[in-house]
Coordinates of C-alpha atoms and ligand atoms in Angstrom, one line a residue:
M1 CA 0.0 0.0 0.0
D2 CA 1.6 3.3 -1.0
A3 CA 1.6 6.4 1.3
I4 CA -1.3 8.2 -0.5
T5 CA -3.6 5.1 -0.2
L6 CA -2.6 4.8 3.5
M7 CA -3.4 8.5 4.1
V8 CA -6.7 8.3 2.3
T9 CA -7.7 5.1 4.2
A10 CA -6.7 6.7 7.5
A11 CA -8.7 9.8 6.8
T12 CA -11.7 7.8 5.7
V13 CA -11.6 5.8 8.9
A14 CA -11.1 9.0 11.0
V15 CA -14.1 10.7 9.4
G16 CA -16.2 7.5 9.8
L17 CA -15.3 7.3 13.5
F18 CA -16.1 10.9 14.0
Y19 CA -19.4 10.5 12.3
W20 CA -20.2 7.4 14.4
F21 CA -19.2 9.2 17.6
V22 CA -21.1 12.4 17.1
W23 CA -24.1 11.4 15.0
V24 CA -24.8 7.8 16.0
M25 CA -23.5 7.6 19.6
G26 CA -24.4 11.2 20.4
S27 CA -28.0 11.0 19.3
A28 CA -30.8 11.6 21.6
E29 CA -32.7 8.9 23.7
Q30 CA -35.8 9.8 21.7
K31 CA -34.6 11.2 18.5
G32 CA -34.8 15.0 18.0
K33 CA -31.9 16.5 19.8
R34 CA -28.3 15.8 18.9
A35 CA -25.1 16.7 20.7
V36 CA -24.1 19.0 17.9
D37 CA -27.4 21.0 18.4
L38 CA -26.8 21.6 22.1
K39 CA -27.8 25.2 22.9
M40 CA -28.2 26.8 26.3
G41 CA -31.8 27.9 26.0
T42 CA -32.2 31.6 25.4
I43 CA -28.8 32.5 26.8
S44 CA -26.4 33.9 24.3
R45 CA -23.2 31.8 23.8
D46 CA -20.9 34.3 25.5
K47 CA -23.0 34.5 28.6
V48 CA -23.4 30.7 29.3
E49 CA -20.4 30.4 31.7
D50 CA -21.5 33.6 33.6
N51 CA -25.0 32.3 34.0
Y52 CA -23.8 28.9 35.2
N53 CA -21.6 30.6 37.8
Q54 CA -24.5 32.8 39.0
Y55 CA -26.8 29.8 39.2
W56 CA -24.2 27.8 41.1
S57 CA -23.5 30.5 43.7
F58 CA -27.2 31.0 44.3
F59 CA -28.0 27.3 44.7
R60 CA -24.8 26.3 46.5
K61 CA -26.6 26.6 49.9
P62 CA -30.2 25.6 49.1
K63 CA -31.5 25.5 52.6
E64 CA -30.5 29.2 53.2
I65 CA -32.7 30.4 50.3
N66 CA -35.8 29.9 52.3
N67 CA -34.5 31.8 55.3
S68 CA -34.1 35.0 53.2
N69 CA -37.2 36.7 51.9
S70 CA -35.3 38.4 49.1
D71 CA -33.6 35.2 47.9
E72 CA -36.9 33.4 47.9
K73 CA -38.2 35.9 45.4
K74 CA -35.3 35.3 43.1
V75 CA -35.9 31.5 42.9
P76 CA -38.1 31.5 39.7
A77 CA -35.5 33.6 37.8
F78 CA -32.7 31.2 38.8
V79 CA -34.9 28.2 38.0
D80 CA -35.4 29.8 34.5
T81 CA -31.6 30.1 34.2
F82 CA -31.2 26.4 35.2
Y83 CA -33.6 25.3 32.5
N84 CA -31.8 27.4 29.9
L85 CA -28.7 25.5 30.9
V86 CA -30.1 22.0 31.0
T87 CA -33.1 21.7 28.7
D88 CA -31.1 20.5 25.6
I89 CA -28.9 18.2 27.6
Y90 CA -32.0 16.6 29.2
E91 CA -33.7 16.1 25.8
W92 CA -30.5 14.7 24.4
G93 CA -29.8 12.3 27.2
W94 CA -33.2 11.5 28.6
G95 CA -36.0 12.4 26.2
Q96 CA -38.9 14.7 26.1
S97 CA -40.3 13.8 29.6
F98 CA -38.2 15.3 32.4
H99 CA -39.2 13.0 35.2
F100 CA -38.6 9.5 36.7
S101 CA -41.0 6.5 36.5
P102 CA -41.7 3.4 38.5
S103 CA -39.6 0.5 37.2
F104 CA -41.3 -2.9 36.4
P105 CA -39.6 -6.0 34.9
G106 CA -40.0 -6.3 31.2
I107 CA -41.2 -2.7 30.7
S108 CA -39.0 -0.4 28.7
H109 CA -38.1 3.1 30.0
R110 CA -40.2 4.6 27.2
D111 CA -43.3 2.5 28.2
S112 CA -42.9 3.1 31.9
T113 CA -42.6 6.8 31.2
R114 CA -45.8 6.8 29.1
L115 CA -47.7 4.6 31.6
H116 CA -46.7 6.9 34.5
E117 CA -48.1 9.9 32.5
E118 CA -51.3 8.1 31.5
H119 CA -51.9 7.3 35.1
V120 CA -52.1 11.0 35.7
A121 CA -54.9 11.4 33.2
D122 CA -56.8 8.4 34.7
L123 CA -56.4 9.7 38.3
I124 CA -57.9 13.1 37.4
G125 CA -60.5 11.6 35.1
A126 CA -59.4 13.6 32.0
K127 CA -61.8 13.3 29.1
K128 CA -62.7 14.8 25.8
G129 CA -63.9 18.4 26.1
M130 CA -62.1 19.0 29.4
K131 CA -59.5 21.7 29.9
I132 CA -56.6 20.5 31.9
I133 CA -53.6 22.5 33.2
D134 CA -50.0 21.0 33.3
V135 CA -48.2 23.0 35.9
G136 CA -44.5 23.1 35.0
C137 CA -44.8 21.4 31.7
G138 CA -41.1 21.2 30.5
V139 CA -41.0 20.5 26.8
G140 CA -44.3 18.7 27.0
G141 CA -43.6 15.0 26.9
P142 CA -46.3 14.3 29.6
M143 CA -48.7 16.8 28.0
R144 CA -48.7 14.9 24.7
A145 CA -49.0 11.5 26.3
I146 CA -52.0 12.7 28.4
A147 CA -53.7 14.5 25.5
A148 CA -53.3 11.5 23.3
H149 CA -54.5 9.1 25.9
S150 CA -57.5 11.1 27.2
T151 CA -58.3 13.4 24.2
A152 CA -58.7 16.2 26.7
N153 CA -57.3 19.7 25.9
V154 CA -54.1 20.4 27.9
V155 CA -52.5 23.8 28.6
G156 CA -49.0 23.8 29.9
I157 CA -47.2 26.5 31.8
T158 CA -43.4 26.8 32.2
I159 CA -41.2 29.6 33.5
N160 CA -38.8 29.0 30.6
E161 CA -39.4 30.6 27.3
Y162 CA -37.0 28.2 25.5
Q163 CA -39.1 25.3 26.7
V164 CA -42.2 27.0 25.3
G165 CA -40.7 27.0 21.8
R166 CA -39.5 23.4 22.1
A167 CA -42.9 22.2 23.4
K168 CA -44.9 24.0 20.7
A169 CA -42.6 22.5 18.0
H170 CA -43.0 19.0 19.4
N171 CA -46.8 19.4 19.7
K172 CA -47.0 20.4 16.1
K173 CA -44.7 17.6 14.9
A174 CA -46.9 15.1 16.9
G175 CA -50.0 16.5 15.3
L176 CA -51.3 17.5 18.8
D177 CA -51.2 21.3 18.5
S178 CA -55.0 21.5 18.3
T179 CA -55.3 19.9 21.8
C180 CA -52.1 21.1 23.4
D181 CA -51.1 24.6 24.1
V182 CA -48.2 26.1 26.1
V183 CA -47.7 29.5 27.8
C184 CA -44.7 31.1 29.5
G185 CA -45.3 32.1 33.1
N186 CA -44.7 31.7 36.8
F187 CA -46.8 29.0 38.4
L188 CA -46.9 31.2 41.5
E189 CA -48.9 33.9 39.6
M190 CA -50.6 32.2 36.7
P191 CA -52.1 34.2 33.9
F192 CA -55.5 32.5 34.2
E193 CA -58.9 33.5 35.6
N194 CA -60.3 31.8 38.7
N195 CA -62.1 28.5 38.1
T196 CA -60.8 28.0 34.6
F197 CA -59.7 24.3 34.6
D198 CA -61.6 21.0 34.8
G199 CA -58.4 19.3 36.1
A200 CA -54.8 19.9 37.0
Y201 CA -51.5 18.1 37.4
S202 CA -47.9 18.7 38.0
I203 CA -45.1 16.2 37.4
E204 CA -41.9 16.7 39.4
A205 CA -42.2 20.5 39.0
T206 CA -43.7 22.0 42.2
C207 CA -40.5 21.0 44.0
H208 CA -39.0 24.2 42.5
A209 CA -41.4 26.4 44.5
P210 CA -39.9 27.9 47.7
K211 CA -43.2 27.3 49.5
L212 CA -45.3 24.4 48.3
E213 CA -48.5 25.9 49.8
D214 CA -48.1 29.0 47.5
V215 CA -48.2 27.0 44.3
Y216 CA -50.9 24.7 45.6
R217 CA -53.0 27.8 46.5
E218 CA -52.5 29.1 43.0
I219 CA -53.5 25.8 41.3
Y220 CA -56.5 25.7 43.6
R221 CA -57.5 29.2 42.4
V222 CA -57.5 28.3 38.7
M223 CA -59.4 25.0 39.1
K224 CA -63.2 24.7 38.9
P225 CA -64.9 23.5 42.1
G226 CA -65.1 19.7 42.1
A227 CA -62.1 19.3 39.8
L228 CA -59.2 17.0 40.7
Y229 CA -55.5 17.8 40.9
V230 CA -52.6 15.2 41.1
S231 CA -49.0 15.9 41.8
Y232 CA -45.9 13.8 41.7
E233 CA -43.7 15.3 44.4
W234 CA -39.9 15.1 45.2
V235 CA -39.6 14.5 48.9
T236 CA -37.4 13.1 51.7
T237 CA -38.8 10.0 53.3
D238 CA -38.9 9.0 57.0
K239 CA -35.5 7.3 56.5
Y240 CA -33.9 10.7 56.1
H241 CA -32.1 11.9 59.3
D242 CA -30.7 15.4 59.4
D243 CA -28.1 14.3 62.0
N244 CA -26.6 11.9 59.5
P245 CA -23.9 13.7 57.4
E246 CA -24.2 11.3 54.5
H247 CA -28.0 12.0 54.3
V248 CA -27.4 15.7 54.4
E249 CA -24.7 15.6 51.7
V250 CA -27.0 13.5 49.4
I251 CA -30.0 15.7 49.8
Q252 CA -28.0 18.9 49.4
G253 CA -26.4 17.4 46.3
I254 CA -29.9 16.8 44.8
E255 CA -31.1 20.3 45.7
R256 CA -28.0 22.0 44.3
G257 CA -27.9 20.1 41.0
D258 CA -31.7 20.3 40.4
A259 CA -32.5 24.0 41.3
L260 CA -34.5 23.1 44.4
P261 CA -34.9 25.6 47.2
G262 CA -35.2 22.9 49.9
L263 CA -36.9 19.5 49.6
R264 CA -40.0 18.9 51.7
R265 CA -40.7 15.9 53.9
Q266 CA -43.1 13.3 52.6
D267 CA -45.3 13.6 55.7
E268 CA -45.8 17.4 55.1
I269 CA -47.4 17.2 51.7
A270 CA -51.0 16.4 52.6
E271 CA -51.0 19.0 55.3
L272 CA -49.8 21.7 52.9
A273 CA -52.4 20.7 50.3
T274 CA -55.1 20.9 53.0
K275 CA -53.8 24.4 54.0
A276 CA -54.3 25.5 50.4
G277 CA -57.9 24.4 50.6
F278 CA -57.8 21.0 49.0
E279 CA -59.5 17.8 50.1
V280 CA -56.9 15.0 50.0
V281 CA -58.3 12.0 48.1
E282 CA -55.3 9.7 48.0
E283 CA -51.6 9.7 48.7
K284 CA -49.0 7.1 47.7
D285 CA -45.3 6.8 47.0
L286 CA -45.4 5.3 43.5
A287 CA -41.8 4.3 43.9
S288 CA -42.6 1.8 46.7
P289 CA -42.9 -2.0 46.0
P290 CA -44.0 -3.7 43.8
A291 CA -42.2 -1.0 41.8
G292 CA -38.5 -1.6 41.5
A293 CA -35.6 0.7 41.7
W294 CA -36.4 3.9 39.7
W295 CA -32.7 5.0 39.9
T296 CA -31.4 2.0 37.9
R297 CA -32.0 4.0 34.7
L298 CA -29.6 6.6 36.0
K299 CA -27.0 4.0 37.0
M300 CA -27.3 2.1 33.7
G301 CA -26.5 5.4 31.9
R302 CA -23.0 5.7 33.5
L303 CA -21.1 4.5 30.4
A304 CA -23.2 6.8 28.2
Y305 CA -22.5 9.7 30.6
W306 CA -18.7 9.3 30.1
R307 CA -19.2 9.1 26.3
N308 CA -21.4 12.2 26.5
H309 CA -18.9 14.0 28.6
L310 CA -16.1 13.3 26.1
L311 CA -18.4 14.5 23.4
V312 CA -19.3 17.7 25.2
M313 CA -15.6 18.3 25.9
V314 CA -14.7 17.8 22.2
L315 CA -17.7 20.0 21.0
T316 CA -16.8 22.8 23.5
F317 CA -13.1 22.6 22.5
F318 CA -14.0 23.1 18.8
G319 CA -16.5 25.9 19.7
V320 CA -19.6 23.9 18.6
A321 CA -21.0 24.0 22.1
P322 CA -20.7 27.2 24.1
K323 CA -18.1 27.6 26.9
G324 CA -19.6 26.5 30.1
T325 CA -21.3 23.4 28.7
V326 CA -18.7 21.1 30.2
E327 CA -19.4 22.5 33.7
V328 CA -23.1 22.1 33.3
H329 CA -22.6 18.5 32.2
E330 CA -20.4 17.9 35.2
M331 CA -23.0 19.3 37.5
L332 CA -25.6 16.9 36.0
F333 CA -23.2 14.0 36.3
D334 CA -22.8 14.8 39.9
T335 CA -26.5 15.2 40.5
A336 CA -27.1 11.8 38.9
A337 CA -24.8 10.2 41.5
H338 CA -26.7 12.0 44.4
L339 CA -30.1 11.0 43.0
S340 CA -29.0 7.3 42.7
R341 CA -27.6 7.4 46.3
G342 CA -30.9 9.0 47.5
G343 CA -32.8 6.1 45.9
E344 CA -30.4 3.4 47.2
T345 CA -30.5 4.6 50.8
G346 CA -34.3 5.1 50.5
I347 CA -34.1 8.6 52.0
F348 CA -35.6 10.3 48.8
T349 CA -38.4 9.6 46.4
P350 CA -39.3 11.6 43.2
M351 CA -42.7 10.0 43.0
H352 CA -44.8 10.9 46.0
M353 CA -48.3 11.0 44.5
I354 CA -51.0 13.2 46.0
L355 CA -54.5 13.4 44.6
C356 CA -56.7 16.3 45.7
R357 CA -60.1 17.7 45.0
K358 CA -61.2 21.4 45.1
P359 CA -64.3 21.2 47.2
I360 CA -67.6 22.2 45.6
T361 CA -68.2 24.9 48.2
Ligands
LIG1 C1 -37.5 16.6 37.9 C2 -36.3 17.1 37.7 C3 -35.4 16.4 36.6 C4 -35.3 14.9 36.7 C5 -34.5 14.2 35.6 C6 -35.3 14.3 34.3 C7 -33.1 14.8 35.5 C8 -32.3 14.7 36.9 C9 -30.9 14.5 36.5 C10 -30.8 14.5 35.0 C11 -29.6 13.9 34.3 C12 -28.5 13.5 35.0 C13 -27.3 13.0 34.3 C14 -27.2 13.5 32.8 C15 -26.1 12.9 32.0 C16 -24.7 13.3 32.7 C17 -26.1 13.5 30.6 O1 -25.0 12.9 29.9 C18 -27.4 13.1 29.9 C19 -28.5 13.7 30.6 C20 -28.6 13.2 32.1 C21 -28.9 11.7 32.1 C22 -29.7 14.1 32.8 C23 -31.1 13.8 32.3 C24 -32.2 14.3 33.1 C25 -32.1 14.0 34.6 C26 -32.2 12.5 34.8 C27 -35.7 18.2 38.6 C28 -34.8 19.1 37.9 C29 -36.6 18.7 39.5
LIG2 C1 -38.3 18.8 36.0 S1 -39.2 19.7 34.9 C2 -40.6 18.7 34.7 C3 -41.3 19.0 33.4 C4 -42.5 18.2 33.0 N1 -43.5 18.2 34.1 C5 -42.1 16.8 32.7 O1 -42.3 15.9 33.5 O2 -41.5 16.6 31.6 C6 -39.9 21.1 35.9 C7 -40.6 22.1 35.2 O3 -41.2 23.0 36.1 C8 -41.1 24.3 35.5 N2 -41.1 25.4 36.6 C9 -40.2 25.4 37.7 N3 -40.5 26.5 38.4 C10 -41.5 27.2 37.7 C11 -42.3 28.3 38.0 N4 -42.1 29.1 39.0 N5 -43.3 28.7 37.2 C12 -43.6 27.9 36.1 N6 -42.9 26.8 35.8 C13 -41.9 26.4 36.6 C14 -39.8 24.3 34.7 O4 -39.7 25.3 33.8 C15 -39.9 22.9 34.1 O5 -40.6 23.0 33.0

């Protein structure tokens, strides 16, 4: 083989490997977002690193946020920054539904995600002609599953403008834009009249509110009397002890890496819902047996995370992804470890389900 043939062969193999690494290995869980398309929401490329540093210094001590009135008011803006930073990485590495699901043998992640979402529709009795609100809708994975399953109309609200654009584009592509709509807004002050909705739900979203009773009160306000509301809450369980340093480290790690101003205890949720005016119909940790370990999906992804990290480093080095992307990815890598540990020790669950009714009078 002469030198030219050798060089051409080597170049072809290198291009092939690069293509395989970036386009095939780096493709999304559910196709639609690729590593080369990673943006940082609405943040301009040169501000990503700054935004990440600001986010990090604010959420470094999550418990202190609730002790300061002025910091508490800043939470929605920092949560918005967080979702600018992570939305594309979530879509790329997890899919269009930004939540966990109960794990059952023989059921794929995709199916367990869909079933967990359809369960919401069944719990609140969503039906054709009803108007349902999705509080903290992300890019709308659950909204589409619920609208398709129930044929109800769903309106989602998210604090993050970039997610609104993503959700609307996905709705259109799925042919669900006539039943699904999305608005940008704060779930603590929603742009809806009193008694608007026939049902409401929130999936792993109200954990971002500094005070759970505030968002519950706002949801109560926009619901019609007699309507049902279901929420999947992130909480610490009765196995959590704040005098155990490992427990504290794990929970703070989860709060820091997920923009949470302090996790609530599982046994507080019903009381807070009642305080907001709701009648509690049912409460259950959907992660409890017979469901298996929800965190195995996170653990199984470890090899993929390393590949992703390498990819993010290469893309940032060549200027395809903005500076700061590596740090954001590292933060997520770290939070995945804390979430897994929270699951293994049993001190944390992301699936505490509470079903409530707004009383008729
Ligand atoms: C409800 C919330 C989000 C829950 C989950 C959807 C996300 C929590 C942690 C995220 C991830 C961690 C590791 C990332 C990995 C390093 C990367 O390569 C690919 C994406 C991850 C798997 C990412 C995906 C989404 C999560 C599982 C919170 C915010 C209230
Ligand atoms: C973890 S994501 C879950 C998204 C969606 N429920 C899902 O399961 O795919 C949390 C969502 O809550 C939204 N959120 C957080 N704080 C909010 C606020 N104050 N007002 C409106 N939305 C908020 C975020 O923008 C994000 O869309």
